[in-house]
C-alpha cells in the first residue's frame, strides 16, 4: 500500500489531530485506513 503525500497529511499535525480526524476522506487518510484494515484483517 502506498501512502500518497498531500497537503492534508502535512497540515493535520499543526492542528493537533490525526489525519483520520482532520480529513477522513483525504487520499492519505484513506490509504492509512486501508493499511490498518489489511494488517488487522
PDB file of N, CA and C in Angstrom:
ATOM      1  N   UNK A   1       0.856  -1.184   0.000  1.00  0.00           N
ATOM      2  CA  UNK A   1       0.000   0.000   0.000  1.00  0.00           C
ATOM      3  C   UNK A   1       0.895   1.237   0.000  1.00  0.00           C
ATOM      4  N   UNK A   2       0.599   2.143  -0.894  1.00  0.00           N
ATOM      5  CA  UNK A   2       1.353   3.397  -0.990  1.00  0.00           C
ATOM      6  C   UNK A   2       0.559   4.492  -0.288  1.00  0.00           C
ATOM      7  N   UNK A   3       1.223   5.213   0.603  1.00  0.00           N
ATOM      8  CA  UNK A   3       0.592   6.347   1.278  1.00  0.00           C
ATOM      9  C   UNK A   3       0.954   7.601   0.476  1.00  0.00           C
ATOM     10  N   UNK A   4      -0.024   8.194  -0.212  1.00  0.00           N
ATOM     11  CA  UNK A   4       0.283   9.368  -1.030  1.00  0.00           C
ATOM     12  C   UNK A   4       0.541  10.605  -0.168  1.00  0.00           C
ATOM     13  N   UNK A   5       1.431  11.433  -0.626  1.00  0.00           N
ATOM     14  CA  UNK A   5       1.676  12.702   0.063  1.00  0.00           C
ATOM     15  C   UNK A   5       0.631  13.706  -0.395  1.00  0.00           C
ATOM     16  N   UNK A   6       0.123  14.458   0.560  1.00  0.00           N
ATOM     17  CA  UNK A   6      -0.774  15.546   0.195  1.00  0.00           C
ATOM     18  C   UNK A   6      -0.770  16.601   1.287  1.00  0.00           C
ATOM     19  N   UNK A   7      -1.381  17.712   1.018  1.00  0.00           N
ATOM     20  CA  UNK A   7      -1.375  18.846   1.941  1.00  0.00           C
ATOM     21  C   UNK A   7      -2.061  18.491   3.253  1.00  0.00           C
ATOM     22  N   UNK A   8      -3.131  17.742   3.195  1.00  0.00           N
ATOM     23  CA  UNK A   8      -3.874  17.407   4.412  1.00  0.00           C
ATOM     24  C   UNK A   8      -3.016  16.622   5.392  1.00  0.00           C
ATOM     25  N   UNK A   9      -2.193  15.702   4.891  1.00  0.00           N
ATOM     26  CA  UNK A   9      -1.299  14.944   5.767  1.00  0.00           C
ATOM     27  C   UNK A   9      -0.300  15.865   6.456  1.00  0.00           C
ATOM     28  N   UNK A  10       0.173  16.859   5.746  1.00  0.00           N
ATOM     29  CA  UNK A  10       1.126  17.807   6.319  1.00  0.00           C
ATOM     30  C   UNK A  10       0.460  18.758   7.310  1.00  0.00           C
ATOM     31  N   UNK A  11      -0.784  19.115   7.064  1.00  0.00           N
ATOM     32  CA  UNK A  11      -1.491  20.083   7.919  1.00  0.00           C
ATOM     33  C   UNK A  11      -1.988  19.483   9.229  1.00  0.00           C
ATOM     34  N   UNK A  12      -2.374  18.240   9.231  1.00  0.00           N
ATOM     35  CA  UNK A  12      -3.040  17.662  10.400  1.00  0.00           C
ATOM     36  C   UNK A  12      -2.235  17.773  11.699  1.00  0.00           C
ATOM     37  N   UNK A  13      -0.909  17.547  11.715  1.00  0.00           N
ATOM     38  CA  UNK A  13      -0.178  17.723  12.977  1.00  0.00           C
ATOM     39  C   UNK A  13      -0.206  19.163  13.492  1.00  0.00           C
ATOM     40  N   UNK A  14      -0.255  20.124  12.590  1.00  0.00           N
ATOM     41  CA  UNK A  14      -0.308  21.530  13.002  1.00  0.00           C
ATOM     42  C   UNK A  14      -1.589  21.847  13.762  1.00  0.00           C
ATOM     43  N   UNK A  15      -2.640  21.100  13.459  1.00  0.00           N
ATOM     44  CA  UNK A  15      -3.916  21.287  14.139  1.00  0.00           C
ATOM     45  C   UNK A  15      -4.079  20.333  15.315  1.00  0.00           C
ATOM     46  N   UNK A  16      -3.046  19.528  15.582  1.00  0.00           N
ATOM     47  CA  UNK A  16      -3.070  18.619  16.726  1.00  0.00           C
ATOM     48  C   UNK A  16      -4.022  17.457  16.564  1.00  0.00           C
ATOM     49  N   UNK A  17      -4.277  17.068  15.316  1.00  0.00           N
ATOM     50  CA  UNK A  17      -5.216  15.980  15.061  1.00  0.00           C
ATOM     51  C   UNK A  17      -4.586  14.936  14.156  1.00  0.00           C
ATOM     52  N   UNK A  18      -4.938  13.674  14.377  1.00  0.00           N
ATOM     53  CA  UNK A  18      -4.519  12.661  13.405  1.00  0.00           C
ATOM     54  C   UNK A  18      -5.286  12.864  12.105  1.00  0.00           C
ATOM     55  N   UNK A  19      -4.731  12.385  11.024  1.00  0.00           N
ATOM     56  CA  UNK A  19      -5.349  12.607   9.719  1.00  0.00           C
ATOM     57  C   UNK A  19      -6.769  12.061   9.656  1.00  0.00           C
ATOM     58  N   UNK A  20      -7.034  10.990  10.351  1.00  0.00           N
ATOM     59  CA  UNK A  20      -8.374  10.388  10.295  1.00  0.00           C
ATOM     60  C   UNK A  20      -9.435  11.314  10.908  1.00  0.00           C
ATOM     61  N   UNK A  21      -9.025  12.168  11.840  1.00  0.00           N
ATOM     62  CA  UNK A  21      -9.967  13.135  12.417  1.00  0.00           C
ATOM     63  C   UNK A  21      -9.941  14.468  11.671  1.00  0.00           C
ATOM     64  N   UNK A  22      -8.802  14.802  11.100  1.00  0.00           N
ATOM     65  CA  UNK A  22      -8.669  16.079  10.395  1.00  0.00           C
ATOM     66  C   UNK A  22      -9.408  16.061   9.062  1.00  0.00           C
ATOM     67  N   UNK A  23      -9.220  15.001   8.291  1.00  0.00           N
ATOM     68  CA  UNK A  23      -9.912  14.886   6.997  1.00  0.00           C
ATOM     69  C   UNK A  23     -10.006  13.415   6.620  1.00  0.00           C
ATOM     70  N   UNK A  24     -11.077  12.780   7.032  1.00  0.00           N
ATOM     71  CA  UNK A  24     -11.244  11.336   6.865  1.00  0.00           C
ATOM     72  C   UNK A  24     -11.290  10.893   5.407  1.00  0.00           C
ATOM     73  N   UNK A  25     -11.645  11.800   4.506  1.00  0.00           N
ATOM     74  CA  UNK A  25     -11.786  11.419   3.097  1.00  0.00           C
ATOM     75  C   UNK A  25     -10.577  11.785   2.235  1.00  0.00           C
ATOM     76  N   UNK A  26      -9.542  12.336   2.839  1.00  0.00           N
ATOM     77  CA  UNK A  26      -8.356  12.678   2.046  1.00  0.00           C
ATOM     78  C   UNK A  26      -7.666  11.396   1.581  1.00  0.00           C
ATOM     79  N   UNK A  27      -6.961  11.465   0.462  1.00  0.00           N
ATOM     80  CA  UNK A  27      -6.296  10.261  -0.050  1.00  0.00           C
ATOM     81  C   UNK A  27      -5.336   9.630   0.961  1.00  0.00           C
ATOM     82  N   UNK A  28      -4.627  10.446   1.714  1.00  0.00           N
ATOM     83  CA  UNK A  28      -3.712   9.913   2.724  1.00  0.00           C
ATOM     84  C   UNK A  28      -4.447   9.197   3.836  1.00  0.00           C
ATOM     85  N   UNK A  29      -5.546   9.762   4.278  1.00  0.00           N
ATOM     86  CA  UNK A  29      -6.356   9.139   5.317  1.00  0.00           C
ATOM     87  C   UNK A  29      -6.920   7.805   4.852  1.00  0.00           C
ATOM     88  N   UNK A  30      -7.433   7.774   3.657  1.00  0.00           N
ATOM     89  CA  UNK A  30      -7.992   6.535   3.101  1.00  0.00           C
ATOM     90  C   UNK A  30      -6.897   5.473   2.980  1.00  0.00           C
ATOM     91  N   UNK A  31      -5.708   5.878   2.566  1.00  0.00           N
ATOM     92  CA  UNK A  31      -4.603   4.926   2.436  1.00  0.00           C
ATOM     93  C   UNK A  31      -4.211   4.354   3.797  1.00  0.00           C
ATOM     94  N   UNK A  32      -4.155   5.185   4.829  1.00  0.00           N
ATOM     95  CA  UNK A  32      -3.839   4.688   6.168  1.00  0.00           C
ATOM     96  C   UNK A  32      -4.941   3.762   6.685  1.00  0.00           C
ATOM     97  N   UNK A  33      -6.185   4.073   6.389  1.00  0.00           N
ATOM     98  CA  UNK A  33      -7.278   3.183   6.782  1.00  0.00           C
ATOM     99  C   UNK A  33      -7.150   1.833   6.085  1.00  0.00           C
ATOM    100  N   UNK A  34      -6.840   1.849   4.798  1.00  0.00           N
ATOM    101  CA  UNK A  34      -6.659   0.603   4.058  1.00  0.00           C
ATOM    102  C   UNK A  34      -5.492  -0.201   4.617  1.00  0.00           C
ATOM    103  N   UNK A  35      -4.421   0.469   4.997  1.00  0.00           N
ATOM    104  CA  UNK A  35      -3.278  -0.209   5.598  1.00  0.00           C
ATOM    105  C   UNK A  35      -3.691  -0.884   6.905  1.00  0.00           C
ATOM    106  N   UNK A  36      -4.418  -0.160   7.741  1.00  0.00           N
ATOM    107  CA  UNK A  36      -4.869  -0.731   9.013  1.00  0.00           C
ATOM    108  C   UNK A  36      -5.772  -1.936   8.788  1.00  0.00           C
ATOM    109  N   UNK A  37      -6.693  -1.833   7.841  1.00  0.00           N
ATOM    110  CA  UNK A  37      -7.586  -2.959   7.550  1.00  0.00           C
ATOM    111  C   UNK A  37      -6.808  -4.166   7.046  1.00  0.00           C
ATOM    112  N   UNK A  38      -5.781  -3.929   6.231  1.00  0.00           N
ATOM    113  CA  UNK A  38      -5.017  -5.059   5.700  1.00  0.00           C
ATOM    114  C   UNK A  38      -4.178  -5.726   6.791  1.00  0.00           C
ATOM    115  N   UNK A  39      -3.718  -4.958   7.770  1.00  0.00           N
ATOM    116  CA  UNK A  39      -2.945  -5.533   8.874  1.00  0.00           C
ATOM    117  C   UNK A  39      -3.857  -6.255   9.864  1.00  0.00           C
ATOM    118  N   UNK A  40      -4.966  -5.611  10.204  1.00  0.00           N
ATOM    119  CA  UNK A  40      -5.858  -6.159  11.228  1.00  0.00           C
ATOM    120  C   UNK A  40      -6.839  -7.185  10.690  1.00  0.00           C
ATOM    121  N   UNK A  41      -7.021  -7.170   9.397  1.00  0.00           N
ATOM    122  CA  UNK A  41      -7.925  -8.153   8.789  1.00  0.00           C
ATOM    123  C   UNK A  41      -9.272  -7.644   8.667  1.00  0.00           C
TER     124      UNK A  41
END
